Amino acid sequence: MERQDAALPGDRRFFERNGPFSLRALAECAGARVEGGDEADDAPRYVGIAPLQSAGPQEVSFLDNRRYAPLLEQTRAGVVILAPAFVDRLPKGTVGLVCSTPYLAWARVAGLFHPVPAAIPGIHPTAIVGAGADIDPSAQIGPFVTIGAGAQVGAGSRIDAYALIGDGVRIGAHCRIGSHASVSHALLGDRVTLLSGARIGQEGFGFAVGPDGFETVPQLGRVVLEDGVEVGANSTIDRGSSQDTVIGAGSRLDNLVQIGHNARLGRCCIVVSQAGISGSTELGDFVTIAAQAGLIGHIRVGTKARIGAQCGVMSDVEAGADVIGSPAMPFREFFRNVAVLRRLAKKATQNGGGET
Amino acid sequence: MERQDAALPGDRRFFERNGPFSLRALAECAGARVEGGDEADDAPRYVGIAPLQSAGPQEVSFLDNRRYAPLLEQTRAGVVILAPAFVDRLPKGTVGLVCSTPYLAWARVAGLFHPVPAAIPGIHPTAIVGAGADIDPSAQIGPFVTIGAGAQVGAGSRIDAYALIGDGVRIGAHCRIGSHASVSHALLGDRVTLLSGARIGQEGFGFAVGPDGFETVPQLGRVVLEDGVEVGANSTIDRGSSQDTVIGAGSRLDNLVQIGHNARLGRCCIVVSQAGISGSTELGDFVTIAAQAGLIGHIRVGTKARIGAQCGVMSDVEAGADVIGSPAMPFREFFRNVAVLRRLAKKATQNGGGET
Amino acid sequence: MERQDAALPGDRRFFERNGPFSLRALAECAGARVEGGDEADDAPRYVGIAPLQSAGPQEVSFLDNRRYAPLLEQTRAGVVILAPAFVDRLPKGTVGLVCSTPYLAWARVAGLFHPVPAAIPGIHPTAIVGAGADIDPSAQIGPFVTIGAGAQVGAGSRIDAYALIGDGVRIGAHCRIGSHASVSHALLGDRVTLLSGARIGQEGFGFAVGPDGFETVPQLGRVVLEDGVEVGANSTIDRGSSQDTVIGAGSRLDNLVQIGHNARLGRCCIVVSQAGISGSTELGDFVTIAAQAGLIGHIRVGTKARIGAQCGVMSDVEAGADVIGSPAMPFREFFRNVAVLRRLAKKATQNGGGET
């Protein structure tokens, strides 16, 4: 196949490209100080972004990690976004955009060159729209989309192919609903993004034991995704049983994440891929849950707590705590246990006892 | 956004509502004894269900957990379903429906007010139906559904939007196939429910090592879902390689569950979210597998065994056993090990040896 | 329901069937030596495959596992594929096809009787094809498929119902894209298979912390799936952030697998169900990752390393290493630790200290 990194980043087959932009425009976008250049320069000199090692004089790059500082000294990039600590390693002829948060500045400059495509207003002729649905004229409804009766879609929102929006569902403004997603029994705020195959609002895992097996307990709650929530591909969020399942504003869920019925996440929580949160568990704000971690039901996790990868959380976690392991324990204790067990096991085997 | 718990449970935008019902009807549905009311009262006084703290005189609530008993004493609910132990804490003016299984009674009463919508007979004009497919006239086939040649869909079954039913697939009576689900090489009994995005019958993970890499082993079995099986959103059940993959009657699988080829589950098994069962492993009846647990292939798990969350099962499990940990061990042993290691580690660090 | 193993393997409702074939054809396909028969026999005597216990004189079976050798002595199969070690246990009247890799031979013979259905050239009238898309006339485009502008689909490739192929995506020859799959920002080689619901090329989990919460970092890379790659049902592969996410030729991913942005897998890697590989991690060739294992980001795993089930890999793994546990350690060390801890815990409890 063709060389894999050809035309990267921003392969024109896949990504829109704006520009060129001037140093002044870049500095304003980055909120950065100009080092080694004229911050008033309005000439549109810069055409795109590139990594340090491949960037040319018309391209913008960035340095965020000390490990890559040697690449900075070799770069031919026209502009590099970087932290003050690295300014003195800028090569001749490369302008620095200096700021305390270079990664954030990079995100904004990259978005300047490669904006998220805006919604193209209109409803595809193959889409099916139910009675009384209220779709803003500026929204984009893709091919084979189904919008239920009485559903609402806000201004500038984009609903991709094969998405199913159930009866009565409310979708706010500037949302992106990915292809093949299903949304039912749900209220979405503004700027909510669902990636492809996300499942929002299906019935939760609720049943009672009857004489002839399990009997379903009606799941009569909803899902509420507050403003700015993002949900990854093929993730699943069950609706509440009698209350709501709530994802707080600005929270981000990765792919293949499971959220059980009645769970409540605070603002700006992060849930990494393949993690699961069981029913009725509540998270404060800014909680981070790493990949493949699991939380049992009916517990509370305090604000800014951090749950490590593959952690098994069986009880409440205090605000600000750092836990890992299954069952969960403080990071320090977990790694101490690992070290001690290794030592004890070595000793035991030296004594020939390891295999008993 | 609007107050999140407004209109809950049973938001009229999303849920049908029957009623009002009389005390007599409720008592019959619940199979409960009436305490503090007239069990013969036929007047349709009760309009819906609500939690203890918000229920009013025309609403029905329930108490299942000792923790919430204080709420019972404060409730304004017209009727409360509860266990005999709590009868003496019923407030004045609240009728008790007393039974030994209040949660089951609650499930039935909630279903009385909010029944699962019945299938609306008919085939949507956008659906594609293959040659020789046999669809019962009482079945509902949704928009953009594809039904393969020679497939069968039984009485009262509902196939939601974008579901793909492969050639020759048999779906029994009163099944619900969720949106975006795919079903191939499969035989489904009656009352089978698949939630959105479930994948049933795709080829399993089977290959042999050849001189130029892996070669696929044809997967020539099927998937059999017996009566009453429920499969969660985005779960995956591979067809057998030469036998069948079988899920026993009444078993319930949660979201994002993986079932490998030739696996056989008995009756009324429970598999919680993100758990996985590898190929050719066999479960007895009433086995419970908690979230994120994993079973290797070619093992047997006995009837009524319980596998804990994140458990890694590498060998057979006896009937009735309770295991957890990775590798799996008895619950008691697991937590004893955790306690002992903590103590040993503390001691070791006191001796300054923890970091070696 | 009907007897579950009726008509297995190769239920005619679900599988094509070729044949009958002669002993000579079978021997050539298997690359095997004929034992107890005439290798030149051209008579088409054999109609299908079956397990040892049910195969009849016109059927072909195989033995790969010593455990099933007793079944060999009882079999009525006309032909059995087996290793030299079992030849002397062949019953009278059963011909042996003897080879050193019987499972591989079996895969090929099974494929002879039950070939993967070839693409039926043509574009279904309900499919939507974007401007400038280049679809080979021999490709099969199923119902409700969407092909983006400028996309390419190669010779003999099959795109199943509801699959979404994004703008500019390149799909090589003889690929199979399963139903409900989505592919964007991606370049696929030849003979690539995606099972139903696979998500290829969506934006990765990338954001920076801004003053008002998280801000998305544009994900400007692609996904490259090299020749012969297979991806399981509902698995997710994020596109790169600025480079590519690459799955090397011949690698096979099972169901519900997550691959983060910029990850790079070598040739012929195996990733079993529910495992996850975090962003920017690199695997050599022939790496095996067992079910539910997780790898953190930015690490390297050497060629032929084997990562055990549920393993939590937090640092580089050497070529050829065998690791398991969380954190990952050598297999031998892991099981030694388990044994030693069990012994220490027993001793501690005998001393009455276990509960402190």
CSV table of C-alpha atoms in Angstrom, one decimal, chain A residues 293-294 305-318 320-341, chain B residues 310 334-343 345-346, chain C residues 314 326-327 341:
chain,number,residue,atom,x,y,z
A,293,ALA,CA,-12.3,-0.1,35.3
A,294,GLY,CA,-15.6,-1.2,36.8
A,305,ALA,CA,-11.2,11.1,42.3
A,306,ARG,CA,-9.1,9.1,39.9
A,307,ILE,CA,-9.9,5.4,39.3
A,308,GLY,CA,-7.1,3.5,37.7
A,309,ALA,CA,-7.2,1.1,34.7
A,310,GLN,CA,-8.9,-2.2,35.4
A,311,CYS,CA,-9.7,-1.0,38.9
A,312,GLY,CA,-12.6,-2.9,40.6
A,313,VAL,CA,-14.4,-0.4,42.8
A,314,MET,CA,-16.6,-2.1,45.4
A,315,SER,CA,-17.2,0.8,47.8
A,316,ASP,CA,-17.3,4.6,48.0
A,317,VAL,CA,-14.3,6.6,46.9
A,318,GLU,CA,-13.4,9.8,48.6
A,320,GLY,CA,-9.5,13.5,45.3
A,321,ALA,CA,-8.5,9.9,46.0
A,322,ASP,CA,-6.3,7.9,43.6
A,323,VAL,CA,-7.2,4.2,43.6
A,324,ILE,CA,-6.3,1.2,41.5
A,325,GLY,CA,-6.5,-2.6,41.9
A,326,SER,CA,-9.4,-5.0,42.3
A,327,PRO,CA,-10.6,-4.4,45.0
A,328,ALA,CA,-9.7,-0.8,44.7
A,329,MET,CA,-7.0,0.6,47.0
A,330,PRO,CA,-4.7,3.7,47.0
A,331,PHE,CA,-2.1,3.7,44.2
A,332,ARG,CA,0.7,3.7,46.7
A,333,GLU,CA,-0.6,0.8,48.7
A,334,PHE,CA,-1.3,-1.2,45.5
A,335,PHE,CA,2.2,-0.9,44.2
A,336,ARG,CA,3.7,-1.6,47.7
A,337,ASN,CA,1.7,-4.8,47.8
A,338,VAL,CA,2.9,-5.8,44.4
A,339,ALA,CA,6.6,-5.2,45.5
A,340,VAL,CA,6.2,-7.0,48.8
A,341,LEU,CA,4.5,-10.0,47.3
B,310,GLN,CA,-13.9,-8.9,36.9
B,334,PHE,CA,-10.0,-13.9,47.9
B,335,PHE,CA,-10.8,-11.4,50.6
B,336,ARG,CA,-8.6,-13.3,53.2
B,337,ASN,CA,-5.7,-13.0,50.7
B,338,VAL,CA,-6.3,-9.3,50.3
B,339,ALA,CA,-6.4,-8.8,54.1
B,340,VAL,CA,-3.3,-10.8,54.7
B,341,LEU,CA,-1.2,-9.2,51.9
B,342,ARG,CA,-2.1,-5.8,53.3
B,343,ARG,CA,-0.9,-6.8,56.7
B,345,ALA,CA,3.0,-5.3,53.2
B,346,LYS,CA,2.5,-2.9,56.2
C,314,MET,CA,1.7,-0.7,32.0
C,326,SER,CA,-2.3,-6.6,36.5
C,327,PRO,CA,0.4,-5.2,36.5
C,341,LEU,CA,0.1,-15.8,48.8
